[in-house]
Short mmCIF file of C-alpha atoms and ligand atoms in Angstrom, two decimals:
data_model
loop_
_atom_site.label_atom_id
_atom_site.label_comp_id
_atom_site.label_asym_id
_atom_site.label_seq_id
_atom_site.Cartn_x
_atom_site.Cartn_y
_atom_site.Cartn_z
CA MET A 1 4.92 -11.97 18.66
CA SER A 2 2.56 -13.91 16.36
CA SER A 3 3.36 -17.20 15.03
CA LYS A 4 4.93 -17.53 11.47
CA GLU A 5 2.02 -19.26 10.21
CA ASN A 6 -0.31 -16.25 10.62
CA ILE A 7 1.89 -13.43 9.46
CA ARG A 8 1.17 -11.99 5.83
CA LEU A 9 4.30 -9.87 5.04
CA THR A 10 2.13 -7.31 2.80
CA GLN A 11 0.38 -6.42 5.63
CA THR A 12 3.24 -5.49 7.98
CA VAL A 13 4.09 -2.49 5.60
CA GLN A 14 2.27 0.31 4.30
CA LYS A 15 4.04 0.13 0.82
CA GLY A 16 5.39 -2.48 -1.13
CA GLY A 17 8.43 -3.40 -3.51
CA CYS A 18 9.37 -0.84 -6.08
CA ALA A 19 6.01 1.18 -5.68
CA ALA A 20 7.50 2.53 -2.18
CA LYS A 21 10.42 4.63 -3.98
CA LEU A 22 10.44 8.44 -4.07
CA SER A 23 9.37 9.74 -7.42
CA VAL A 24 11.62 11.06 -9.93
CA LEU A 25 10.36 14.53 -9.77
CA ASP A 26 11.11 14.53 -6.04
CA LEU A 27 14.44 12.84 -6.79
CA LYS A 28 15.47 15.68 -9.36
CA THR A 29 14.44 18.20 -6.95
CA ILE A 30 16.67 17.10 -3.81
CA LEU A 31 19.94 15.61 -5.89
CA GLY A 32 19.64 19.14 -7.97
CA GLN A 33 20.46 21.08 -4.94
CA ILE A 34 23.74 19.33 -3.85
CA ASP A 35 26.92 19.23 -5.40
CA PHE A 36 28.59 15.84 -4.78
CA PRO A 37 32.21 15.02 -5.44
CA ARG A 38 32.95 13.26 -8.89
CA ARG A 39 35.80 11.41 -10.48
CA ASP A 40 35.30 11.85 -14.08
CA GLU A 41 38.59 10.21 -14.80
CA CYS A 42 36.89 6.41 -14.06
CA VAL A 43 33.47 7.18 -13.56
CA ILE A 44 31.79 6.38 -17.04
CA VAL A 45 28.35 6.51 -16.29
CA ASP A 46 26.69 7.95 -12.59
CA GLY A 47 23.17 8.51 -11.62
CA SER A 48 22.71 11.79 -13.66
CA HIS A 49 20.92 10.26 -16.53
CA PHE A 50 18.98 7.67 -14.47
CA ASP A 51 20.53 4.95 -15.88
CA ASP A 52 20.51 1.38 -13.94
CA ALA A 53 23.69 1.30 -12.30
CA ALA A 54 27.12 3.06 -12.37
CA LEU A 55 30.04 2.04 -14.62
CA VAL A 56 33.70 2.56 -12.89
CA ARG A 57 36.69 1.93 -15.09
CA ILE A 58 39.21 -0.37 -13.02
CA ALA A 59 41.70 -1.50 -15.74
CA SER A 60 40.81 -0.40 -19.61
CA PRO A 61 38.43 -2.09 -20.63
CA GLN A 62 37.14 -3.86 -17.84
CA THR A 63 34.53 -1.65 -15.89
CA LEU A 64 33.04 -2.57 -12.41
CA VAL A 65 28.91 -2.19 -12.76
CA GLN A 66 27.48 -1.11 -9.32
CA THR A 67 24.20 -0.89 -7.93
CA LEU A 68 21.83 -1.09 -4.85
CA ASP A 69 18.14 -1.73 -4.64
CA PHE A 70 16.08 -2.60 -1.30
CA PHE A 71 12.26 -2.43 -0.49
CA THR A 72 9.58 -3.57 1.70
CA PRO A 73 7.71 -6.96 1.12
CA ILE A 74 5.66 -7.10 -2.30
CA VAL A 75 4.45 -10.80 -1.20
CA ASP A 76 3.53 -12.83 1.94
CA THR A 77 5.79 -15.56 1.50
CA PRO A 78 9.44 -14.67 3.34
CA ARG A 79 11.26 -16.94 0.91
CA THR A 80 9.25 -15.40 -2.35
CA PHE A 81 10.03 -11.99 -1.04
CA GLY A 82 13.91 -12.91 -0.57
CA GLN A 83 13.87 -14.16 -4.18
CA ILE A 84 12.08 -11.25 -5.84
CA ALA A 85 14.28 -8.45 -3.92
CA SER A 86 17.33 -10.23 -4.94
CA ALA A 87 16.47 -10.85 -8.64
CA ASN A 88 15.21 -7.22 -8.65
CA ALA A 89 18.84 -5.83 -7.59
CA LEU A 90 20.65 -7.96 -9.96
CA SER A 91 18.48 -6.69 -12.89
CA ASP A 92 20.04 -3.63 -12.93
CA VAL A 93 23.69 -5.14 -13.66
CA TYR A 94 22.09 -7.08 -16.40
CA ALA A 95 20.25 -3.98 -17.47
CA MET A 96 23.66 -2.55 -18.50
CA GLY A 97 25.24 -5.80 -20.30
CA GLY A 98 26.76 -6.56 -17.29
CA SER A 99 27.84 -10.02 -15.12
CA PRO A 100 27.26 -9.75 -11.55
CA LEU A 101 30.07 -11.18 -9.35
CA THR A 102 29.11 -10.17 -5.67
CA ALA A 103 26.54 -9.06 -3.50
CA MET A 104 26.15 -7.32 -0.09
CA ALA A 105 22.64 -7.96 1.81
CA ILE A 106 20.80 -4.60 3.19
CA LEU A 107 18.09 -6.20 5.99
CA ALA A 108 16.21 -4.32 8.29
CA PHE A 109 14.18 -6.42 10.46
CA PRO A 110 11.39 -5.79 12.97
CA LEU A 111 12.69 -8.14 15.78
CA ALA A 112 9.77 -7.17 18.18
CA THR A 113 7.25 -8.14 15.88
CA LEU A 114 8.44 -11.03 13.45
CA PRO A 115 9.98 -14.23 14.43
CA LEU A 116 13.74 -14.75 13.54
CA GLU A 117 12.95 -17.72 11.11
CA ILE A 118 11.14 -15.21 8.53
CA CYS A 119 14.67 -13.63 8.02
CA THR A 120 16.29 -17.17 7.75
CA GLU A 121 13.46 -17.83 4.81
CA VAL A 122 14.06 -13.96 3.31
CA MET A 123 17.82 -15.06 2.94
CA ARG A 124 17.16 -18.48 1.84
CA GLY A 125 15.28 -16.81 -1.01
CA CYS A 126 18.27 -14.58 -1.77
CA ALA A 127 20.58 -17.79 -1.69
CA ASP A 128 18.28 -19.46 -4.12
CA ILE A 129 18.69 -16.38 -6.64
CA LEU A 130 22.23 -15.62 -6.10
CA SER A 131 23.22 -19.48 -7.14
CA GLN A 132 21.08 -18.93 -10.28
CA ALA A 133 23.03 -15.58 -10.76
CA ASN A 134 26.38 -17.39 -9.96
CA THR A 135 27.03 -14.57 -7.48
CA ALA A 136 28.64 -14.89 -4.22
CA LEU A 137 27.24 -13.00 -0.95
CA VAL A 138 30.29 -11.33 0.39
CA GLY A 139 28.83 -9.29 3.34
CA GLY A 140 26.12 -7.12 4.39
CA HIS A 141 24.43 -4.83 7.18
CA THR A 142 21.30 -5.56 9.11
CA ILE A 143 19.26 -3.08 11.15
CA ASP A 144 16.38 -3.67 13.73
CA ASP A 145 13.51 -1.59 12.28
CA ASP A 146 9.91 -1.15 12.22
CA THR A 147 9.44 -2.91 9.01
CA LEU A 148 10.83 -5.48 6.99
CA LYS A 149 13.09 -4.29 4.49
CA PHE A 150 15.72 -6.24 2.23
CA GLY A 151 17.90 -5.82 -0.85
CA LEU A 152 21.31 -6.25 -2.24
CA SER A 153 23.90 -3.96 -3.32
CA VAL A 154 25.67 -5.85 -6.53
CA THR A 155 28.94 -5.39 -8.34
CA GLY A 156 29.44 -7.00 -11.48
CA THR A 157 31.88 -6.30 -14.55
CA VAL A 158 31.40 -5.41 -18.18
CA ASP A 159 33.89 -4.44 -21.05
CA GLU A 160 33.46 -0.44 -21.65
CA LYS A 161 33.03 -1.02 -25.21
CA LYS A 162 30.20 -3.53 -24.81
CA ALA A 163 28.24 -1.82 -21.89
CA TRP A 164 24.46 -1.14 -22.35
CA THR A 165 23.63 2.29 -21.05
CA ASN A 166 20.11 4.36 -21.59
CA GLN A 167 22.45 7.04 -23.85
CA LYS A 168 22.59 5.20 -27.10
CA ALA A 169 19.23 4.40 -28.63
CA GLN A 170 19.49 5.14 -32.31
CA VAL A 171 16.53 6.34 -34.58
CA GLY A 172 15.27 3.36 -36.27
CA ASP A 173 15.56 1.29 -33.48
CA LYS A 174 12.71 -1.39 -32.26
CA ILE A 175 12.05 -1.49 -28.88
CA ILE A 176 11.83 -5.44 -27.43
CA LEU A 177 10.23 -5.45 -23.80
CA THR A 178 10.87 -9.18 -22.21
CA LYS A 179 8.17 -9.59 -19.63
CA PRO A 180 4.78 -8.72 -19.16
CA LEU A 181 3.71 -5.47 -17.31
CA GLY A 182 1.14 -5.48 -14.28
CA THR A 183 3.18 -6.43 -11.43
CA GLY A 184 2.14 -3.03 -9.41
CA ALA A 185 -1.51 -3.33 -9.81
CA ALA A 186 -1.18 -7.47 -8.96
CA CYS A 187 0.88 -6.63 -5.57
CA ALA A 188 -1.96 -3.92 -4.63
CA ALA A 189 -4.42 -6.24 -5.15
CA LEU A 190 -2.54 -8.78 -3.00
CA LYS A 191 -1.79 -6.05 -0.67
CA ARG A 192 -5.45 -5.41 -0.08
CA SER A 193 -6.11 -8.99 0.35
CA GLU A 194 -8.23 -9.15 -3.00
CA VAL A 195 -6.37 -12.25 -4.24
CA ASP A 196 -3.75 -14.29 -2.52
CA GLU A 197 -0.52 -15.50 -4.01
CA GLY A 198 -2.28 -18.45 -5.52
CA GLN A 199 -3.67 -16.57 -7.95
CA LEU A 200 -0.39 -14.45 -8.85
CA GLN A 201 1.38 -17.45 -10.09
CA ALA A 202 2.30 -15.76 -13.44
CA GLU A 203 3.11 -12.62 -11.62
CA ILE A 204 5.61 -14.04 -8.98
CA ALA A 205 7.30 -16.47 -11.57
CA SER A 206 8.17 -13.27 -13.85
CA MET A 207 9.52 -11.43 -10.72
CA THR A 208 11.75 -14.00 -9.51
CA ALA A 209 13.18 -14.89 -13.18
CA LEU A 210 16.41 -13.33 -13.80
CA ASN A 211 16.96 -11.03 -16.63
CA THR A 212 20.25 -12.53 -17.65
CA MET A 213 20.22 -13.17 -21.25
CA PRO A 214 19.91 -16.62 -23.01
CA PRO A 215 23.08 -18.56 -23.86
CA GLY A 216 24.26 -17.42 -27.36
CA PHE A 217 22.36 -14.24 -27.28
CA ASP A 218 24.40 -11.42 -29.54
CA MET A 219 25.11 -8.68 -26.86
CA GLY A 220 26.18 -6.56 -29.57
CA CYS A 221 22.87 -6.17 -31.27
CA VAL A 222 21.52 -3.92 -28.52
CA HIS A 223 22.52 -0.21 -28.95
CA ALA A 224 20.55 1.06 -25.50
CA ALA A 225 18.89 -0.89 -22.52
CA THR A 226 17.21 -0.35 -19.02
CA ASP A 227 14.86 -2.21 -16.97
CA VAL A 228 11.27 -1.35 -16.20
CA THR A 229 11.05 -1.03 -12.66
CA GLY A 230 9.23 1.45 -10.15
CA PHE A 231 8.80 4.14 -12.58
CA GLY A 232 7.02 2.28 -15.02
CA LEU A 233 6.95 1.81 -18.83
CA ALA A 234 6.74 5.54 -19.32
CA GLY A 235 8.87 6.60 -16.47
CA HIS A 236 11.56 4.52 -17.87
CA ALA A 237 11.30 5.01 -21.35
CA LEU A 238 11.43 8.57 -21.00
CA ASN A 239 14.63 8.43 -19.17
CA VAL A 240 16.04 6.53 -22.24
CA ALA A 241 14.49 9.03 -24.47
CA LEU A 242 16.02 12.04 -22.65
CA ALA A 243 19.28 10.36 -22.13
CA SER A 244 19.67 9.55 -26.05
CA GLN A 245 17.87 12.63 -27.20
CA VAL A 246 15.10 10.76 -29.20
CA ALA A 247 11.43 10.18 -29.20
CA LEU A 248 9.73 6.88 -28.53
CA ARG A 249 6.60 5.17 -30.14
CA PHE A 250 4.61 2.37 -28.65
CA GLN A 251 1.91 0.33 -29.57
CA PHE A 252 -0.39 -0.37 -26.88
CA GLN A 253 -2.02 -4.07 -28.27
CA SER A 254 1.88 -5.04 -28.71
CA LEU A 255 2.86 -4.75 -24.80
CA PRO A 256 2.75 -7.99 -22.93
CA LEU A 257 0.36 -7.78 -19.85
CA PHE A 258 -0.53 -10.41 -17.44
CA GLU A 259 -3.85 -11.85 -17.69
CA ASN A 260 -5.37 -10.00 -14.62
CA THR A 261 -3.68 -6.90 -15.36
CA LEU A 262 -6.37 -4.93 -16.88
CA GLN A 263 -9.10 -6.31 -14.73
CA PHE A 264 -6.93 -5.24 -11.57
CA ILE A 265 -6.46 -1.76 -12.99
CA GLN A 266 -10.17 -1.36 -13.67
CA LYS A 267 -11.06 -2.64 -10.01
CA GLY A 268 -8.78 0.10 -8.98
CA PHE A 269 -5.94 -1.68 -7.49
CA LEU A 270 -3.44 1.21 -7.72
CA THR A 271 -0.47 2.57 -5.48
CA LYS A 272 0.82 6.27 -5.18
CA ALA A 273 3.72 5.50 -7.75
CA HIS A 274 0.35 5.31 -10.59
CA ARG A 275 -0.18 9.16 -9.70
CA THR A 276 3.56 10.20 -9.42
CA ASN A 277 4.69 8.23 -12.33
CA ARG A 278 2.06 10.11 -14.73
CA GLU A 279 3.18 13.29 -13.23
CA PHE A 280 6.69 12.77 -13.97
CA VAL A 281 6.21 11.81 -17.96
CA ASN A 282 3.06 14.30 -18.37
CA SER A 283 4.44 16.73 -20.08
CA GLU A 284 6.07 14.46 -22.77
CA LEU A 285 3.54 12.01 -23.14
CA GLN A 286 0.79 11.98 -26.33
CA ILE A 287 -1.78 9.26 -25.86
CA SER A 288 -4.42 8.41 -28.30
CA GLY A 289 -7.03 5.99 -28.56
CA LEU A 290 -6.29 4.28 -24.89
CA SER A 291 -9.04 4.02 -22.26
CA ASP A 292 -8.19 5.17 -18.85
CA GLU A 293 -7.36 1.69 -17.77
CA GLN A 294 -5.09 1.14 -20.57
CA ALA A 295 -3.15 4.41 -20.05
CA LEU A 296 -2.44 3.28 -16.24
CA VAL A 297 -0.47 0.52 -17.82
CA LEU A 298 1.95 2.64 -18.90
CA PHE A 299 2.59 3.93 -15.00
CA ASP A 300 2.00 0.46 -13.55
CA PRO A 301 5.27 0.39 -11.18
CA GLN A 302 7.05 -2.85 -11.95
CA THR A 303 9.00 -4.88 -9.24
CA SER A 304 11.70 -6.92 -10.79
CA GLY A 305 10.40 -5.88 -14.42
CA GLY A 306 11.58 -6.89 -17.84
CA LEU A 307 14.53 -5.20 -20.03
CA LEU A 308 13.82 -2.80 -22.44
CA LEU A 309 16.35 -3.54 -25.30
CA PHE A 310 16.80 -1.24 -28.14
CA VAL A 311 17.86 -3.15 -31.41
CA ALA A 312 18.49 -2.35 -34.87
CA GLU A 313 15.68 -3.35 -37.16
CA ALA A 314 17.91 -5.91 -39.03
CA ASP A 315 18.44 -7.74 -35.78
CA VAL A 316 15.34 -7.56 -34.22
CA GLU A 317 13.70 -11.07 -35.60
CA THR A 318 16.66 -13.27 -34.70
CA ALA A 319 16.83 -11.00 -30.97
CA LEU A 320 13.31 -11.66 -30.21
CA SER A 321 13.25 -15.32 -31.35
CA GLN A 322 16.55 -16.02 -28.91
CA LEU A 323 14.76 -14.01 -26.08
CA ARG A 324 11.60 -16.11 -26.39
CA ALA A 325 13.56 -19.28 -25.30
CA ARG A 326 13.95 -17.36 -22.12
CA PHE A 327 11.10 -14.68 -21.62
CA PRO A 328 7.85 -16.41 -23.46
CA MET A 329 5.91 -13.20 -23.43
CA ALA A 330 9.05 -11.14 -25.14
CA SER A 331 7.49 -8.54 -27.85
CA VAL A 332 8.61 -5.71 -30.01
CA VAL A 333 6.62 -2.97 -28.40
CA GLY A 334 7.72 0.21 -30.29
CA GLU A 335 10.41 1.92 -32.13
CA VAL A 336 12.89 4.85 -31.83
CA LEU A 337 12.05 8.25 -33.53
CA PRO A 338 13.65 11.68 -34.27
CA HIS A 339 13.39 13.98 -31.27
CA GLU A 340 10.53 16.03 -32.31
CA GLY A 341 7.10 17.04 -30.48
CA PRO A 342 6.47 14.79 -27.38
CA ARG A 343 9.22 12.41 -26.64
CA LEU A 344 6.64 9.69 -25.39
CA ARG A 345 3.76 8.56 -28.16
CA ILE A 346 1.65 5.53 -27.36
CA SER A 347 -1.30 4.79 -29.43
CO1 CO B 1 17.00 -0.35 -13.26
CO1 CO B 2 17.03 -0.33 -9.48
#
């Protein structure tokens, strides 16, 4: 067993964070072959439209928001990893317009190769974020495994009529993105030891930031929402376009990026997900006037990325100025079009 000081968590795993997910195409192939039991009388939203979380009616209009996310280390500092994994798991509840109540931990830990204090630090990071989210840790499960994995299953609530799904984006809506893009390339650079965590402060601050809305934000102005995570901006946007039966147009120049993003992509700090995310959207994507590096931003797998919010044009200025108090880089990045031609257009 090595001493805690010398251990860099990203060097203990093959793939980090949300880039380690199965691709959308693989998931569709697997799940399409199996008939799972349904409870249509109370399950309002399930996984069939690749929404962020499930909505289960308990006593109308109250619904449960249920979700689960876990992954391998994406940064080297154990406490930071715990913070990012927790903020990322809570995000799917916020992406449904819900308020988290309770969480259960999922922890795989390599007892043979890592000292137990690393586990304590990961859980300390989890507590940091759950206290910010006013969410109680009520249980969990651990397993001795070859590589560290951590995440949460989170339960929250939302009024059924006020829930944000990915199915109600309307033609004419403006699209707001709350956080910059580029955590995938940044974490690939860290894993290859091309940078250290100190050079990724903006990315880490963004990944540990909760996707909760600022106080006073009018939740009713949002028609549809999702968070941008492992499938990248293009993948998550396509899931909204398909579920809402619309097309989406993005302006590349409006997309908020981290200072390092294009440079990291130019240097080839990429993951397998950059390719699989492109494969998923390719037949529905029309790109004009972008360099290869710029196009790769669309497929960059985000860990604990921002929310994509679909807001009526009349409300977008107010929403954006409120959001900027919490998310300084929040920007209007595109609009919703009728569905004719490719589902995703970017210029
Ligand atoms: Co999500
Ligand atoms: Co998720």
